[in-house]
């Protein structure tokens, strides 16, 4: 097994060294460019309608009384967001890019809020019902129906499978090993084998049961983490202005360039902030629309606004809390601490040994449930490509290999692999939502028109008959009153 892992690592290193630079050159242009494009063309939707997104979250209701309310959907989504991206991802950004990387995470989030609104509104517009009467959708659906380009939809599905089924699961298992090794000195290979066994049991048929448990446990642990973060901030509130000043001043330090097509235009600080920002909030990547489409919202823009708010809370609030906790400690510049261990050491500085064990425990839960959730995302797209039992089992075997691979290999190559496939996935989705942007403007205009008329926004398909010919399923938008 070790021989196979080592051989695969060599191949992966070659792929990353060859593709990562050029792919991220394109991704930076598209990610920030698309965010700026939608920010301008929607009239600063992320600022103008931020208060309305709060109202949608608190007071919105599902069209079907048996469905999740917007608030329930929001809290469930937030619980799934608070995880390795907010904890290990922030630490990696600071360790490799410096404090200024946090500033570029903010920029990625602020620009990405408009992209998140666009992609989730489109996912709602093009959602459909499956044989069980449940809603489903996402980029593969709005690319197939809206762009009439199934080959591009399949390409997106393949990149999502690599990102969530393989790369992100390797990141999760790697983070589990890093946290438990520091807290309890657990052996990496042993942890990897146990994770493979537990994951195999679940994906063989127990996803529903573990989902029921994690739906209760994960939000509780996420809340505990946020409470502890707030307590630490409160204990050190006088240092916050100094930390924020350091973040902003360091953001424009271009002494360490990222290389690639942009040369000195993009610093390592900026690149790491953008990469970790995208990993954390996933705005524009095309993953969130898969879950956004399952909501029974009364208007596509309603879910778009809620997803937009999720990006804000995820990065501007939660990631900032983690960043300040790290920067308030005395070892954020350590060359030996570059991931989850850095956050653990920071919590140890503030809370003593309790911080180390607490973070190890919650990351064990976060990362394991994320492995299951990532698998579910990927299997949906595997079945979209080829819904055959043998094909699915081959996919499951590869997933288990990556769970083990992430556990026993260095975090550097694991994160780099995730960055490469994540960027490829984002490129396809960003191009798609740019082409479909007229529909985003139309959805937003219809929503705002009803708001100005003091009406509860409801999408009425009879007022948009032409959209039926553009792939929108009229049955899912029937009788929304």
GROMACS .gro file of C-alpha atoms in nm:
model
  481
    1UNK     CA    1   0.000   0.000   0.000
    2UNK     CA    2   0.284   0.240   0.086
    3UNK     CA    3   0.443   0.172  -0.256
    4UNK     CA    4   0.118   0.262  -0.432
    5UNK     CA    5   0.075   0.577  -0.222
    6UNK     CA    6   0.434   0.690  -0.291
    7UNK     CA    7   0.397   0.626  -0.664
    8UNK     CA    8   0.073   0.817  -0.677
    9UNK     CA    9   0.230   1.105  -0.484
   10UNK     CA   10   0.500   1.138  -0.750
   11UNK     CA   11   0.236   1.156  -1.024
   12UNK     CA   12   0.033   1.405  -0.824
   13UNK     CA   13   0.339   1.625  -0.769
   14UNK     CA   14   0.398   1.638  -1.144
   15UNK     CA   15   0.036   1.729  -1.214
   16UNK     CA   16   0.035   2.003  -0.949
   17UNK     CA   17   0.368   2.150  -1.061
   18UNK     CA   18   0.252   2.152  -1.422
   19UNK     CA   19  -0.106   2.273  -1.389
   20UNK     CA   20  -0.153   2.462  -1.063
   21UNK     CA   21   0.016   2.787  -1.171
   22UNK     CA   22  -0.160   2.834  -1.508
   23UNK     CA   23  -0.497   2.724  -1.367
   24UNK     CA   24  -0.478   2.973  -1.080
   25UNK     CA   25  -0.375   3.252  -1.318
   26UNK     CA   26  -0.708   3.197  -1.494
   27UNK     CA   27  -0.900   3.143  -1.169
   28UNK     CA   28  -0.784   3.470  -1.012
   29UNK     CA   29  -0.899   3.663  -1.318
   30UNK     CA   30  -1.233   3.484  -1.334
   31UNK     CA   31  -1.303   3.473  -0.960
   32UNK     CA   32  -1.240   3.840  -0.888
   33UNK     CA   33  -1.359   3.949  -1.233
   34UNK     CA   34  -1.689   3.763  -1.204
   35UNK     CA   35  -1.743   3.893  -0.853
   36UNK     CA   36  -1.676   4.250  -0.967
   37UNK     CA   37  -1.898   4.200  -1.274
   38UNK     CA   38  -2.197   4.084  -1.070
   39UNK     CA   39  -2.127   4.343  -0.801
   40UNK     CA   40  -2.156   4.623  -1.060
   41UNK     CA   41  -2.435   4.479  -1.276
   42UNK     CA   42  -2.656   4.394  -0.977
   43UNK     CA   43  -2.607   4.735  -0.821
   44UNK     CA   44  -2.401   4.615  -0.524
   45UNK     CA   45  -2.651   4.344  -0.437
   46UNK     CA   46  -2.431   4.219  -0.150
   47UNK     CA   47  -2.457   4.555   0.024
   48UNK     CA   48  -2.789   4.686  -0.104
   49UNK     CA   49  -2.987   4.374  -0.013
   50UNK     CA   50  -2.784   4.252   0.287
   51UNK     CA   51  -3.059   4.372   0.529
   52UNK     CA   52  -3.315   4.188   0.314
   53UNK     CA   53  -3.106   3.871   0.329
   54UNK     CA   54  -3.133   3.889   0.707
   55UNK     CA   55  -3.509   3.926   0.679
   56UNK     CA   56  -3.524   3.629   0.442
   57UNK     CA   57  -3.327   3.422   0.691
   58UNK     CA   58  -3.533   3.517   0.996
   59UNK     CA   59  -3.880   3.563   0.851
   60UNK     CA   60  -3.889   3.369   0.528
   61UNK     CA   61  -4.096   3.056   0.498
   62UNK     CA   62  -4.090   2.758   0.269
   63UNK     CA   63  -4.354   2.728   0.002
   64UNK     CA   64  -4.429   2.380   0.133
   65UNK     CA   65  -4.505   2.374   0.505
   66UNK     CA   66  -4.320   2.044   0.544
   67UNK     CA   67  -3.997   2.185   0.400
   68UNK     CA   68  -3.711   2.351   0.584
   69UNK     CA   69  -3.763   2.718   0.665
   70UNK     CA   70  -3.495   2.959   0.533
   71UNK     CA   71  -3.362   2.998   0.889
   72UNK     CA   72  -3.330   2.622   0.932
   73UNK     CA   73  -3.161   2.596   0.594
   74UNK     CA   74  -2.925   2.880   0.686
   75UNK     CA   75  -2.823   2.735   1.024
   76UNK     CA   76  -2.776   2.391   0.870
   77UNK     CA   77  -2.556   2.541   0.599
   78UNK     CA   78  -2.359   2.746   0.851
   79UNK     CA   79  -2.296   2.439   1.064
   80UNK     CA   80  -2.152   2.258   0.762
   81UNK     CA   81  -1.938   2.561   0.671
   82UNK     CA   82  -1.771   2.589   1.012
   83UNK     CA   83  -1.498   2.334   0.974
   84UNK     CA   84  -1.148   2.279   0.839
   85UNK     CA   85  -1.170   2.578   0.602
   86UNK     CA   86  -1.241   2.818   0.886
   87UNK     CA   87  -0.989   2.657   1.121
   88UNK     CA   88  -0.708   2.490   0.925
   89UNK     CA   89  -0.755   2.692   0.606
   90UNK     CA   90  -0.714   3.026   0.781
   91UNK     CA   91  -0.405   2.898   0.962
   92UNK     CA   92  -0.252   2.777   0.634
   93UNK     CA   93  -0.319   3.114   0.470
   94UNK     CA   94  -0.150   3.304   0.754
   95UNK     CA   95   0.144   3.061   0.781
   96UNK     CA   96   0.224   3.069   0.408
   97UNK     CA   97   0.100   3.415   0.312
   98UNK     CA   98   0.132   3.620   0.629
   99UNK     CA   99  -0.138   3.816   0.818
  100UNK     CA  100  -0.230   4.007   0.503
  101UNK     CA  101  -0.375   3.689   0.350
  102UNK     CA  102  -0.678   3.746   0.572
  103UNK     CA  103  -0.747   4.076   0.391
  104UNK     CA  104  -0.758   3.894   0.057
  105UNK     CA  105  -0.990   3.635   0.210
  106UNK     CA  106  -1.222   3.928   0.292
  107UNK     CA  107  -1.198   4.061  -0.065
  108UNK     CA  108  -1.269   3.715  -0.206
  109UNK     CA  109  -1.575   3.691   0.018
  110UNK     CA  110  -1.708   4.041  -0.057
  111UNK     CA  111  -1.674   3.989  -0.433
  112UNK     CA  112  -1.789   3.629  -0.399
  113UNK     CA  113  -2.112   3.726  -0.225
  114UNK     CA  114  -2.248   3.854  -0.557
  115UNK     CA  115  -2.128   3.538  -0.737
  116UNK     CA  116  -2.292   3.325  -0.466
  117UNK     CA  117  -2.618   3.514  -0.519
  118UNK     CA  118  -2.597   3.449  -0.894
  119UNK     CA  119  -2.515   3.077  -0.883
  120UNK     CA  120  -2.766   2.990  -0.611
  121UNK     CA  121  -3.046   3.189  -0.779
  122UNK     CA  122  -2.975   3.004  -1.104
  123UNK     CA  123  -2.973   2.670  -0.919
  124UNK     CA  124  -3.318   2.753  -0.780
  125UNK     CA  125  -3.449   2.864  -1.118
  126UNK     CA  126  -3.337   2.544  -1.291
  127UNK     CA  127  -3.414   2.297  -1.012
  128UNK     CA  128  -3.630   1.993  -1.082
  129UNK     CA  129  -3.799   1.713  -0.887
  130UNK     CA  130  -3.664   1.360  -0.867
  131UNK     CA  131  -3.869   1.041  -0.855
  132UNK     CA  132  -3.921   1.086  -0.480
  133UNK     CA  133  -4.061   1.435  -0.522
  134UNK     CA  134  -3.749   1.602  -0.377
  135UNK     CA  135  -3.585   1.902  -0.540
  136UNK     CA  136  -3.240   1.871  -0.691
  137UNK     CA  137  -3.021   2.085  -0.911
  138UNK     CA  138  -2.696   2.275  -0.936
  139UNK     CA  139  -2.445   2.375  -1.203
  140UNK     CA  140  -2.476   2.048  -1.396
  141UNK     CA  141  -2.848   2.125  -1.432
  142UNK     CA  142  -2.830   2.492  -1.526
  143UNK     CA  143  -2.546   2.418  -1.768
  144UNK     CA  144  -2.748   2.137  -1.929
  145UNK     CA  145  -3.083   2.319  -1.934
  146UNK     CA  146  -2.978   2.682  -1.953
  147UNK     CA  147  -2.673   2.657  -2.180
  148UNK     CA  148  -2.787   2.344  -2.366
  149UNK     CA  149  -2.433   2.210  -2.329
  150UNK     CA  150  -2.430   1.867  -2.171
  151UNK     CA  151  -2.057   1.802  -2.244
  152UNK     CA  152  -1.968   2.106  -2.031
  153UNK     CA  153  -2.209   1.984  -1.761
  154UNK     CA  154  -2.035   1.646  -1.759
  155UNK     CA  155  -1.696   1.820  -1.739
  156UNK     CA  156  -1.821   2.012  -1.436
  157UNK     CA  157  -1.953   1.692  -1.276
  158UNK     CA  158  -1.613   1.526  -1.325
  159UNK     CA  159  -1.427   1.816  -1.164
  160UNK     CA  160  -1.672   1.816  -0.872
  161UNK     CA  161  -1.611   1.443  -0.826
  162UNK     CA  162  -1.234   1.499  -0.814
  163UNK     CA  163  -1.273   1.800  -0.584
  164UNK     CA  164  -1.521   1.668  -0.330
  165UNK     CA  165  -1.489   1.291  -0.369
  166UNK     CA  166  -1.111   1.280  -0.377
  167UNK     CA  167  -0.919   1.602  -0.294
  168UNK     CA  168  -1.139   1.752  -0.020
  169UNK     CA  169  -1.171   1.415   0.152
  170UNK     CA  170  -0.793   1.387   0.156
  171UNK     CA  171  -0.780   1.733   0.317
  172UNK     CA  172  -1.033   1.627   0.580
  173UNK     CA  173  -0.844   1.309   0.677
  174UNK     CA  174  -0.515   1.501   0.676
  175UNK     CA  175  -0.665   1.756   0.916
  176UNK     CA  176  -0.793   1.481   1.145
  177UNK     CA  177  -0.444   1.329   1.164
  178UNK     CA  178  -0.280   1.668   1.226
  179UNK     CA  179  -0.519   1.756   1.510
  180UNK     CA  180  -0.525   1.417   1.682
  181UNK     CA  181  -0.148   1.371   1.649
  182UNK     CA  182  -0.080   1.694   1.837
  183UNK     CA  183  -0.348   1.634   2.100
  184UNK     CA  184  -0.325   1.259   2.159
  185UNK     CA  185  -0.019   1.140   1.960
  186UNK     CA  186  -0.230   0.910   1.741
  187UNK     CA  187  -0.040   0.729   1.465
  188UNK     CA  188  -0.119   0.855   1.113
  189UNK     CA  189  -0.141   0.511   0.947
  190UNK     CA  190  -0.366   0.375   1.220
  191UNK     CA  191  -0.595   0.676   1.198
  192UNK     CA  192  -0.601   0.641   0.818
  193UNK     CA  193  -0.701   0.274   0.834
  194UNK     CA  194  -0.976   0.341   1.090
  195UNK     CA  195  -1.109   0.630   0.879
  196UNK     CA  196  -1.118   0.407   0.570
  197UNK     CA  197  -1.314   0.140   0.760
  198UNK     CA  198  -1.561   0.389   0.910
  199UNK     CA  199  -1.608   0.565   0.577
  200UNK     CA  200  -1.657   0.232   0.394
  201UNK     CA  201  -1.930   0.129   0.640
  202UNK     CA  202  -2.114   0.457   0.592
  203UNK     CA  203  -2.096   0.485   0.214
  204UNK     CA  204  -2.202   0.124   0.181
  205UNK     CA  205  -2.544   0.217   0.311
  206UNK     CA  206  -2.539   0.410   0.636
  207UNK     CA  207  -2.526   0.771   0.518
  208UNK     CA  208  -2.879   0.846   0.632
  209UNK     CA  209  -2.817   0.730   0.989
  210UNK     CA  210  -2.491   0.918   1.035
  211UNK     CA  211  -2.656   1.220   0.875
  212UNK     CA  212  -2.924   1.216   1.143
  213UNK     CA  213  -2.660   1.209   1.417
  214UNK     CA  214  -2.433   1.473   1.262
  215UNK     CA  215  -2.731   1.704   1.205
  216UNK     CA  216  -2.756   1.731   1.585
  217UNK     CA  217  -2.390   1.705   1.688
  218UNK     CA  218  -2.219   1.928   1.430
  219UNK     CA  219  -2.428   2.244   1.488
  220UNK     CA  220  -2.368   2.208   1.863
  221UNK     CA  221  -1.990   2.180   1.819
  222UNK     CA  222  -1.990   2.470   1.572
  223UNK     CA  223  -2.173   2.681   1.827
  224UNK     CA  224  -1.920   2.587   2.099
  225UNK     CA  225  -1.632   2.689   1.871
  226UNK     CA  226  -1.794   3.026   1.794
  227UNK     CA  227  -1.865   3.087   2.165
  228UNK     CA  228  -1.501   3.014   2.256
  229UNK     CA  229  -1.383   3.241   1.974
  230UNK     CA  230  -1.603   3.525   2.102
  231UNK     CA  231  -1.478   3.471   2.460
  232UNK     CA  232  -1.114   3.492   2.345
  233UNK     CA  233  -1.189   3.806   2.146
  234UNK     CA  234  -1.357   3.956   2.450
  235UNK     CA  235  -1.055   3.877   2.668
  236UNK     CA  236  -0.824   4.048   2.418
  237UNK     CA  237  -1.050   4.317   2.275
  238UNK     CA  238  -0.788   4.590   2.322
  239UNK     CA  239  -0.556   4.410   2.076
  240UNK     CA  240  -0.811   4.391   1.794
  241UNK     CA  241  -0.737   4.735   1.635
  242UNK     CA  242  -0.365   4.652   1.626
  243UNK     CA  243  -0.432   4.312   1.468
  244UNK     CA  244  -0.664   4.460   1.203
  245UNK     CA  245  -0.405   4.725   1.121
  246UNK     CA  246  -0.140   4.455   1.080
  247UNK     CA  247  -0.365   4.255   0.847
  248UNK     CA  248  -0.430   4.552   0.619
  249UNK     CA  249  -0.071   4.678   0.609
  250UNK     CA  250   0.069   4.333   0.534
  251UNK     CA  251  -0.188   4.273   0.258
  252UNK     CA  252   0.003   4.499   0.022
  253UNK     CA  253   0.347   4.354   0.085
  254UNK     CA  254   0.458   4.232  -0.258
  255UNK     CA  255   0.810   4.132  -0.155
  256UNK     CA  256   0.719   3.763  -0.202
  257UNK     CA  257   0.560   3.726  -0.545
  258UNK     CA  258   0.340   3.436  -0.644
  259UNK     CA  259   0.495   3.392  -0.985
  260UNK     CA  260   0.297   3.270  -1.283
  261UNK     CA  261   0.148   3.488  -1.556
  262UNK     CA  262   0.097   3.791  -1.332
  263UNK     CA  263   0.452   3.808  -1.196
  264UNK     CA  264   0.485   4.075  -0.930
  265UNK     CA  265   0.123   4.186  -0.969
  266UNK     CA  266   0.005   3.903  -0.745
  267UNK     CA  267   0.189   3.845  -0.419
  268UNK     CA  268   0.207   3.517  -0.230
  269UNK     CA  269  -0.003   3.685   0.039
  270UNK     CA  270  -0.277   3.767  -0.212
  271UNK     CA  271  -0.269   3.421  -0.373
  272UNK     CA  272  -0.295   3.235  -0.042
  273UNK     CA  273  -0.578   3.459   0.074
  274UNK     CA  274  -0.776   3.398  -0.245
  275UNK     CA  275  -0.714   3.022  -0.239
  276UNK     CA  276  -0.811   2.977   0.124
  277UNK     CA  277  -1.102   3.219   0.090
  278UNK     CA  278  -1.247   3.012  -0.195
  279UNK     CA  279  -1.190   2.688  -0.002
  280UNK     CA  280  -1.370   2.829   0.301
  281UNK     CA  281  -1.679   2.998   0.152
  282UNK     CA  282  -1.692   2.818  -0.187
  283UNK     CA  283  -1.848   3.128  -0.346
  284UNK     CA  284  -1.848   3.083  -0.724
  285UNK     CA  285  -1.705   2.731  -0.705
  286UNK     CA  286  -2.037   2.567  -0.788
  287UNK     CA  287  -2.075   2.347  -0.480
  288UNK     CA  288  -2.328   2.551  -0.278
  289UNK     CA  289  -2.583   2.558  -0.565
  290UNK     CA  290  -2.621   2.180  -0.531
  291UNK     CA  291  -2.769   2.228  -0.184
  292UNK     CA  292  -2.936   2.561  -0.263
  293UNK     CA  293  -3.147   2.388  -0.528
  294UNK     CA  294  -3.298   2.153  -0.269
  295UNK     CA  295  -3.475   2.437  -0.087
  296UNK     CA  296  -3.845   2.493  -0.158
  297UNK     CA  297  -3.808   2.872  -0.179
  298UNK     CA  298  -4.090   3.088  -0.315
  299UNK     CA  299  -3.854   3.292  -0.532
  300UNK     CA  300  -3.511   3.202  -0.678
  301UNK     CA  301  -3.361   3.525  -0.544
  302UNK     CA  302  -3.470   3.438  -0.189
  303UNK     CA  303  -3.230   3.144  -0.173
  304UNK     CA  304  -2.967   3.347  -0.355
  305UNK     CA  305  -2.977   3.610  -0.081
  306UNK     CA  306  -2.954   3.349   0.194
  307UNK     CA  307  -2.650   3.185   0.031
  308UNK     CA  308  -2.498   3.531  -0.008
  309UNK     CA  309  -2.540   3.591   0.365
  310UNK     CA  310  -2.379   3.253   0.435
  311UNK     CA  311  -2.062   3.364   0.255
  312UNK     CA  312  -2.052   3.681   0.465
  313UNK     CA  313  -2.088   3.496   0.796
  314UNK     CA  314  -1.847   3.220   0.692
  315UNK     CA  315  -1.553   3.439   0.596
  316UNK     CA  316  -1.606   3.790   0.729
  317UNK     CA  317  -1.722   3.666   1.070
  318UNK     CA  318  -1.599   3.312   1.145
  319UNK     CA  319  -1.269   3.318   0.953
  320UNK     CA  320  -1.187   3.659   1.100
  321UNK     CA  321  -1.243   3.522   1.451
  322UNK     CA  322  -1.000   3.238   1.382
  323UNK     CA  323  -0.746   3.475   1.226
  324UNK     CA  324  -0.750   3.713   1.521
  325UNK     CA  325  -0.717   3.422   1.767
  326UNK     CA  326  -0.407   3.306   1.578
  327UNK     CA  327  -0.257   3.653   1.540
  328UNK     CA  328  -0.309   3.727   1.912
  329UNK     CA  329  -0.091   3.430   2.003
  330UNK     CA  330   0.287   3.441   2.016
  331UNK     CA  331   0.379   3.191   1.747
  332UNK     CA  332   0.179   3.262   1.430
  333UNK     CA  333   0.506   3.319   1.245
  334UNK     CA  334   0.645   2.973   1.330
  335UNK     CA  335   0.792   2.793   1.027
  336UNK     CA  336   0.698   2.452   1.169
  337UNK     CA  337   0.327   2.522   1.228
  338UNK     CA  338   0.139   2.558   0.900
  339UNK     CA  339  -0.210   2.418   0.940
  340UNK     CA  340  -0.451   2.293   1.204
  341UNK     CA  341  -0.159   2.269   1.448
  342UNK     CA  342  -0.118   2.648   1.430
  343UNK     CA  343  -0.478   2.704   1.537
  344UNK     CA  344  -0.440   2.443   1.811
  345UNK     CA  345  -0.125   2.611   1.941
  346UNK     CA  346  -0.303   2.948   1.939
  347UNK     CA  347  -0.592   2.805   2.141
  348UNK     CA  348  -0.338   2.649   2.378
  349UNK     CA  349  -0.185   2.995   2.424
  350UNK     CA  350  -0.526   3.139   2.517
  351UNK     CA  351  -0.692   2.846   2.696
  352UNK     CA  352  -0.418   2.608   2.802
  353UNK     CA  353  -0.422   2.236   2.721
  354UNK     CA  354  -0.803   2.245   2.699
  355UNK     CA  355  -0.774   2.435   2.369
  356UNK     CA  356  -0.563   2.161   2.208
  357UNK     CA  357  -0.799   1.879   2.306
  358UNK     CA  358  -1.114   2.078   2.231
  359UNK     CA  359  -1.007   2.161   1.876
  360UNK     CA  360  -0.894   1.803   1.810
  361UNK     CA  361  -1.232   1.672   1.922
  362UNK     CA  362  -1.446   1.911   1.719
  363UNK     CA  363  -1.227   1.873   1.409
  364UNK     CA  364  -1.262   1.496   1.439
  365UNK     CA  365  -1.639   1.543   1.417
  366UNK     CA  366  -1.632   1.822   1.156
  367UNK     CA  367  -1.393   1.645   0.923
  368UNK     CA  368  -1.554   1.302   0.946
  369UNK     CA  369  -1.902   1.434   0.876
  370UNK     CA  370  -1.751   1.645   0.594
  371UNK     CA  371  -1.607   1.327   0.438
  372UNK     CA  372  -1.958   1.184   0.433
  373UNK     CA  373  -2.110   1.504   0.296
  374UNK     CA  374  -1.839   1.536   0.031
  375UNK     CA  375  -1.901   1.178  -0.073
  376UNK     CA  376  -2.274   1.244  -0.110
  377UNK     CA  377  -2.204   1.545  -0.335
  378UNK     CA  378  -1.969   1.340  -0.551
  379UNK     CA  379  -2.189   1.031  -0.578
  380UNK     CA  380  -2.476   1.244  -0.705
  381UNK     CA  381  -2.254   1.358  -0.991
  382UNK     CA  382  -2.115   1.010  -1.052
  383UNK     CA  383  -2.470   0.885  -1.103
  384UNK     CA  384  -2.536   1.185  -1.330
  385UNK     CA  385  -2.255   1.059  -1.556
  386UNK     CA  386  -2.318   0.683  -1.536
  387UNK     CA  387  -2.571   0.531  -1.298
  388UNK     CA  388  -2.434   0.176  -1.291
  389UNK     CA  389  -2.363  -0.020  -0.972
  390UNK     CA  390  -2.013  -0.133  -1.078
  391UNK     CA  391  -1.919   0.224  -1.175
  392UNK     CA  392  -2.032   0.356  -0.837
  393UNK     CA  393  -1.833   0.088  -0.652
  394UNK     CA  394  -1.517   0.171  -0.845
  395UNK     CA  395  -1.571   0.534  -0.746
  396UNK     CA  396  -1.619   0.436  -0.381
  397UNK     CA  397  -1.291   0.243  -0.383
  398UNK     CA  398  -1.106   0.549  -0.514
  399UNK     CA  399  -1.269   0.766  -0.245
  400UNK     CA  400  -1.140   0.529   0.025
  401UNK     CA  401  -0.791   0.541  -0.127
  402UNK     CA  402  -0.788   0.922  -0.103
  403UNK     CA  403  -0.909   0.911   0.257
  404UNK     CA  404  -0.605   0.699   0.340
  405UNK     CA  405  -0.373   0.901   0.116
  406UNK     CA  406  -0.466   1.225   0.294
  407UNK     CA  407  -0.407   1.067   0.634
  408UNK     CA  408  -0.054   0.945   0.564
  409UNK     CA  409   0.090   1.219   0.339
  410UNK     CA  410   0.221   1.568   0.408
  411UNK     CA  411  -0.040   1.842   0.425
  412UNK     CA  412   0.140   2.047   0.158
  413UNK     CA  413   0.068   1.812  -0.131
  414UNK     CA  414  -0.284   1.739  -0.006
  415UNK     CA  415  -0.380   2.109   0.005
  416UNK     CA  416  -0.206   2.173  -0.330
  417UNK     CA  417  -0.405   1.894  -0.496
  418UNK     CA  418  -0.726   2.039  -0.353
  419UNK     CA  419  -0.632   2.385  -0.482
  420UNK     CA  420  -0.572   2.257  -0.835
  421UNK     CA  421  -0.897   2.064  -0.880
  422UNK     CA  422  -1.098   2.326  -0.689
  423UNK     CA  423  -0.979   2.596  -0.930
  424UNK     CA  424  -1.071   2.383  -1.234
  425UNK     CA  425  -1.421   2.330  -1.098
  426UNK     CA  426  -1.461   2.703  -1.028
  427UNK     CA  427  -1.350   2.802  -1.380
  428UNK     CA  428  -1.628   2.598  -1.543
  429UNK     CA  429  -1.896   2.728  -1.307
  430UNK     CA  430  -1.786   3.092  -1.331
  431UNK     CA  431  -1.795   3.082  -1.712
  432UNK     CA  432  -2.145   2.931  -1.698
  433UNK     CA  433  -2.292   3.192  -1.462
  434UNK     CA  434  -2.135   3.473  -1.666
  435UNK     CA  435  -2.309   3.346  -1.979
  436UNK     CA  436  -2.636   3.309  -1.787
  437UNK     CA  437  -2.602   3.653  -1.622
  438UNK     CA  438  -2.905   3.803  -1.804
  439UNK     CA  439  -3.122   3.552  -1.617
  440UNK     CA  440  -2.964   3.656  -1.286
  441UNK     CA  441  -3.050   4.021  -1.357
  442UNK     CA  442  -3.403   3.920  -1.454
  443UNK     CA  443  -3.454   3.722  -1.134
  444UNK     CA  444  -3.323   4.009  -0.924
  445UNK     CA  445  -3.535   4.269  -1.107
  446UNK     CA  446  -3.852   4.062  -1.053
  447UNK     CA  447  -3.769   4.018  -0.683
  448UNK     CA  448  -3.694   4.388  -0.623
  449UNK     CA  449  -4.007   4.494  -0.814
  450UNK     CA  450  -4.225   4.296  -0.575
  451UNK     CA  451  -4.035   4.427  -0.274
  452UNK     CA  452  -4.095   4.786  -0.384
  453UNK     CA  453  -4.464   4.705  -0.425
  454UNK     CA  454  -4.470   4.589  -0.060
  455UNK     CA  455  -4.539   4.231  -0.171
  456UNK     CA  456  -4.382   3.907  -0.057
  457UNK     CA  457  -4.170   3.807  -0.358
  458UNK     CA  458  -4.310   3.502  -0.536
  459UNK     CA  459  -4.182   3.369  -0.867
  460UNK     CA  460  -4.477   3.323  -1.104
  461UNK     CA  461  -4.383   3.116  -1.407
  462UNK     CA  462  -4.686   3.242  -1.599
  463UNK     CA  463  -4.519   3.583  -1.608
  464UNK     CA  464  -4.205   3.430  -1.757
  465UNK     CA  465  -4.339   3.187  -2.017
  466UNK     CA  466  -4.031   3.224  -2.239
  467UNK     CA  467  -3.817   3.069  -1.967
  468UNK     CA  468  -3.997   2.738  -2.017
  469UNK     CA  469  -3.837   2.726  -2.362
  470UNK     CA  470  -3.502   2.802  -2.200
  471UNK     CA  471  -3.509   2.489  -1.985
  472UNK     CA  472  -3.695   2.602  -1.669
  473UNK     CA  473  -3.930   2.332  -1.535
  474UNK     CA  474  -4.272   2.500  -1.500
  475UNK     CA  475  -4.404   2.233  -1.263
  476UNK     CA  476  -4.165   2.322  -0.981
  477UNK     CA  477  -4.283   2.686  -0.989
  478UNK     CA  478  -4.651   2.610  -1.005
  479UNK     CA  479  -4.882   2.726  -0.720
  480UNK     CA  480  -4.628   2.909  -0.504
  481UNK     CA  481  -4.885   3.138  -0.342
   0.00000   0.00000   0.00000
